[in-house]
GROMACS .gro file of C-alpha atoms in nm:
model
  193
    1MET     CA    1   0.013   1.935   1.198
    2LYS     CA    2  -0.322   1.808   1.333
    3SER     CA    3  -0.406   1.443   1.273
    4ASP     CA    4  -0.702   1.511   1.042
    5SER     CA    5  -0.506   1.734   0.805
    6ALA     CA    6  -0.510   1.661   0.433
    7LEU     CA    7  -0.140   1.574   0.451
    8GLN     CA    8  -0.202   1.306   0.712
    9ILE     CA    9  -0.513   1.176   0.535
   10ILE     CA   10  -0.323   1.150   0.205
   11ARG     CA   11  -0.037   0.967   0.374
   12ASN     CA   12  -0.280   0.735   0.557
   13GLU     CA   13  -0.463   0.658   0.234
   14HIS     CA   14  -0.135   0.594   0.055
   15ALA     CA   15  -0.033   0.356   0.335
   16SER     CA   16  -0.369   0.175   0.313
   17LEU     CA   17  -0.339   0.141  -0.062
   18ALA     CA   18   0.023   0.022  -0.042
   19ALA     CA   19  -0.080  -0.239   0.216
   20MET     CA   20  -0.364  -0.352  -0.010
   21LEU     CA   21  -0.130  -0.381  -0.308
   22TYR     CA   22   0.129  -0.580  -0.111
   23ALA     CA   23  -0.138  -0.808   0.035
   24MET     CA   24  -0.277  -0.872  -0.313
   25GLN     CA   25   0.072  -0.962  -0.437
   26MET     CA   26   0.113  -1.202  -0.145
   27MET     CA   27  -0.221  -1.368  -0.219
   28VAL     CA   28  -0.140  -1.407  -0.587
   29LYS     CA   29   0.202  -1.557  -0.510
   30ARG     CA   30   0.034  -1.812  -0.284
   31GLY     CA   31  -0.231  -1.882  -0.546
   32PRO     CA   32  -0.580  -2.016  -0.509
   33SER     CA   33  -0.484  -2.354  -0.355
   34ASP     CA   34  -0.796  -2.560  -0.290
   35ASN     CA   35  -1.042  -2.271  -0.240
   36ARG     CA   36  -1.053  -2.100  -0.579
   37HIS     CA   37  -1.387  -1.935  -0.511
   38LYS     CA   38  -1.264  -1.760  -0.196
   39PHE     CA   39  -0.929  -1.667  -0.354
   40PHE     CA   40  -1.077  -1.503  -0.663
   41GLY     CA   41  -1.353  -1.338  -0.459
   42VAL     CA   42  -1.104  -1.175  -0.223
   43VAL     CA   43  -0.866  -1.058  -0.499
   44ARG     CA   44  -1.167  -0.923  -0.690
   45ALA     CA   45  -1.281  -0.739  -0.375
   46MET     CA   46  -0.934  -0.588  -0.335
   47LEU     CA   47  -0.933  -0.463  -0.694
   48PHE     CA   48  -1.285  -0.327  -0.646
   49TYR     CA   49  -1.167  -0.141  -0.333
   50ILE     CA   50  -0.888   0.022  -0.536
   51ASP     CA   51  -1.132   0.121  -0.808
   52GLU     CA   52  -1.390   0.244  -0.557
   53PHE     CA   53  -1.187   0.439  -0.300
   54PRO     CA   54  -0.858   0.573  -0.439
   55GLU     CA   55  -0.995   0.619  -0.790
   56ARG     CA   56  -1.324   0.784  -0.694
   57LEU     CA   57  -1.236   0.972  -0.375
   58HIS     CA   58  -0.862   1.025  -0.343
   59HIS     CA   59  -0.748   1.100  -0.699
   60PRO     CA   60  -1.025   1.348  -0.788
   61LYS     CA   61  -0.942   1.561  -0.484
   62GLU     CA   62  -0.576   1.564  -0.579
   63SER     CA   63  -0.654   1.642  -0.944
   64ASN     CA   64  -0.930   1.899  -0.886
   65LEU     CA   65  -0.805   2.072  -0.573
   66LEU     CA   66  -0.452   1.996  -0.452
   67PHE     CA   67  -0.270   1.999  -0.787
   68PRO     CA   68  -0.432   2.316  -0.931
   69LYS     CA   69  -0.364   2.513  -0.611
   70LEU     CA   70  -0.005   2.396  -0.609
   71ALA     CA   71   0.044   2.464  -0.981
   72LYS     CA   72  -0.051   2.830  -0.924
   73LEU     CA   73   0.182   2.870  -0.627
   74ALA     CA   74   0.476   2.658  -0.746
   75PRO     CA   75   0.481   2.643  -1.127
   76ASP     CA   76   0.820   2.467  -1.117
   77VAL     CA   77   0.640   2.143  -1.018
   78MET     CA   78   0.415   2.147  -1.327
   79GLY     CA   79   0.616   1.867  -1.490
   80VAL     CA   80   0.556   1.644  -1.189
   81ILE     CA   81   0.188   1.741  -1.177
   82ASP     CA   82   0.151   1.663  -1.548
   83LYS     CA   83   0.302   1.318  -1.494
   84LEU     CA   84   0.077   1.249  -1.195
   85GLU     CA   85  -0.228   1.368  -1.388
   86ARG     CA   86  -0.146   1.132  -1.674
   87ASP     CA   87  -0.124   0.854  -1.415
   88HIS     CA   88  -0.462   0.953  -1.273
   89MET     CA   89  -0.622   0.962  -1.617
   90GLY     CA   90  -0.508   0.606  -1.686
   91SER     CA   91  -0.548   0.457  -1.340
   92GLU     CA   92  -0.921   0.382  -1.354
   93LYS     CA   93  -0.871   0.196  -1.682
   94SER     CA   94  -0.574   0.011  -1.528
   95ALA     CA   95  -0.789  -0.103  -1.234
   96ARG     CA   96  -1.057  -0.227  -1.474
   97ASP     CA   97  -0.795  -0.400  -1.691
   98MET     CA   98  -0.668  -0.582  -1.381
   99GLN     CA   99  -1.022  -0.694  -1.300
  100HIS     CA  100  -1.058  -0.828  -1.654
  101LEU     CA  101  -0.727  -1.016  -1.636
  102LEU     CA  102  -0.829  -1.168  -1.303
  103LEU     CA  103  -1.159  -1.283  -1.450
  104ALA     CA  104  -0.973  -1.435  -1.745
  105TRP     CA  105  -0.751  -1.632  -1.505
  106GLU     CA  106  -1.051  -1.742  -1.300
  107LEU     CA  107  -1.267  -1.850  -1.595
  108LEU     CA  108  -1.007  -1.962  -1.850
  109GLY     CA  109  -0.764  -2.126  -1.611
  110GLU     CA  110  -0.394  -2.145  -1.533
  111LYS     CA  111  -0.286  -2.049  -1.884
  112ARG     CA  112  -0.397  -1.693  -1.795
  113ARG     CA  113  -0.227  -1.679  -1.454
  114LYS     CA  114   0.113  -1.559  -1.574
  115THR     CA  115  -0.043  -1.271  -1.769
  116PHE     CA  116  -0.227  -1.159  -1.457
  117GLU     CA  117   0.083  -1.194  -1.237
  118GLU     CA  118   0.297  -0.988  -1.476
  119ALA     CA  119   0.030  -0.720  -1.509
  120LEU     CA  120  -0.012  -0.710  -1.131
  121GLU     CA  121   0.363  -0.660  -1.082
  122HIS     CA  122   0.360  -0.367  -1.324
  123TYR     CA  123   0.040  -0.226  -1.171
  124VAL     CA  124   0.176  -0.239  -0.814
  125ASN     CA  125   0.512  -0.087  -0.910
  126ALA     CA  126   0.344   0.195  -1.104
  127TYR     CA  127   0.110   0.273  -0.815
  128LEU     CA  128   0.389   0.272  -0.556
  129THR     CA  129   0.605   0.495  -0.777
  130HIS     CA  130   0.313   0.733  -0.824
  131MET     CA  131   0.249   0.763  -0.450
  132LYS     CA  132   0.618   0.809  -0.373
  133LEU     CA  133   0.636   1.093  -0.625
  134GLU     CA  134   0.338   1.263  -0.462
  135GLU     CA  135   0.493   1.226  -0.118
  136THR     CA  136   0.842   1.341  -0.216
  137ALA     CA  137   0.766   1.616  -0.469
  138ILE     CA  138   0.409   1.737  -0.420
  139LEU     CA  139   0.335   1.723  -0.049
  140PRO     CA  140   0.658   1.896   0.065
  141GLU     CA  141   0.600   2.171  -0.192
  142ALA     CA  142   0.242   2.213  -0.073
  143GLU     CA  143   0.366   2.236   0.286
  144ARG     CA  144   0.603   2.511   0.177
  145CYS     CA  145   0.357   2.712  -0.034
  146PHE     CA  146   0.004   2.674   0.096
  147SER     CA  147  -0.149   2.937   0.319
  148VAL     CA  148  -0.364   2.861   0.624
  149GLU     CA  149  -0.670   2.926   0.406
  150ASP     CA  150  -0.542   2.690   0.134
  151TRP     CA  151  -0.501   2.417   0.395
  152ARG     CA  152  -0.845   2.484   0.541
  153VAL     CA  153  -1.006   2.417   0.202
  154VAL     CA  154  -0.790   2.113   0.120
  155ASP     CA  155  -0.825   1.969   0.471
  156ALA     CA  156  -1.204   1.999   0.455
  157ALA     CA  157  -1.220   1.821   0.120
  158PHE     CA  158  -0.996   1.529   0.218
  159SER     CA  159  -1.161   1.489   0.560
  160GLU     CA  160  -1.471   1.361   0.377
  161ASN     CA  161  -1.299   1.051   0.238
  162PHE     CA  162  -1.356   0.810   0.532
  163ASP     CA  163  -1.144   0.523   0.394
  164PRO     CA  164  -1.211   0.232   0.634
  165LEU     CA  165  -0.884   0.057   0.549
  166SER     CA  166  -0.689   0.353   0.683
  167GLY     CA  167  -0.786   0.227   1.028
  168HIS     CA  168  -0.944   0.559   1.125
  169TYR     CA  169  -1.308   0.503   1.020
  170PRO     CA  170  -1.557   0.219   1.037
  171PRO     CA  171  -1.699   0.107   0.702
  172THR     CA  172  -2.036   0.251   0.604
  173ASP     CA  173  -2.327   0.010   0.571
  174ASP     CA  174  -2.284   0.013   0.192
  175TYR     CA  175  -1.928  -0.118   0.219
  176GLU     CA  176  -1.951  -0.340   0.527
  177LYS     CA  177  -1.962  -0.662   0.322
  178LEU     CA  178  -1.665  -0.555   0.104
  179PHE     CA  179  -1.442  -0.469   0.399
  180SER     CA  180  -1.548  -0.771   0.598
  181LEU     CA  181  -1.448  -0.996   0.305
  182ILE     CA  182  -1.111  -0.824   0.262
  183VAL     CA  183  -1.021  -0.805   0.631
  184THR     CA  184  -1.131  -1.162   0.703
  185HIS     CA  185  -0.949  -1.329   0.414
  186ALA     CA  186  -0.667  -1.106   0.287
  187PRO     CA  187  -0.320  -1.154   0.433
  188SER     CA  188  -0.160  -0.911   0.677
  189PRO     CA  189  -0.107  -0.613   0.680
  190VAL     CA  190  -0.458  -0.563   0.540
  191GLY     CA  191  -0.638  -0.862   0.680
  192LEU     CA  192  -0.629  -1.159   0.909
  193GLY     CA  193  -0.600  -1.434   0.646
   0.00000   0.00000   0.00000
């Protein structure tokens, strides 16, 4: 399979997102220490990245292209697709809820930290479970069922994503500041902090 195939792009984007989620967990466990402004700014940037890239680029292509094609060719995976679609429908709200909980911790203080930490744990676990289900149930079935023409269409759509955190594309001018903030201050594997 060529390196710019939809399968590889999806897996790369999942890996980027998983790295972002793990790095966010690491930051939150460490806490803000003496630079609260930087800490909350970086975590906020990470949540914005999740809302901006996976939610607006990755999920719509799965929901509007990959899943419908697969549902026609392999109706036995409809239960899995339904579950993933429910996840997608709630994921944008979940990202925004996390942003709200972070702001509450930042503005209202330590009494809101535990609520954020517990919500983050649930959020990360749900996202990782979602991606694992796609990679173990959906992608192998698509590999089995899709024709060359199906892949041509899906590959073309996913090749437009250009997620800079996948390590394969530089950030566009619009997102340079966001990615610079994340990469400079977030912990490995996402950043240098």
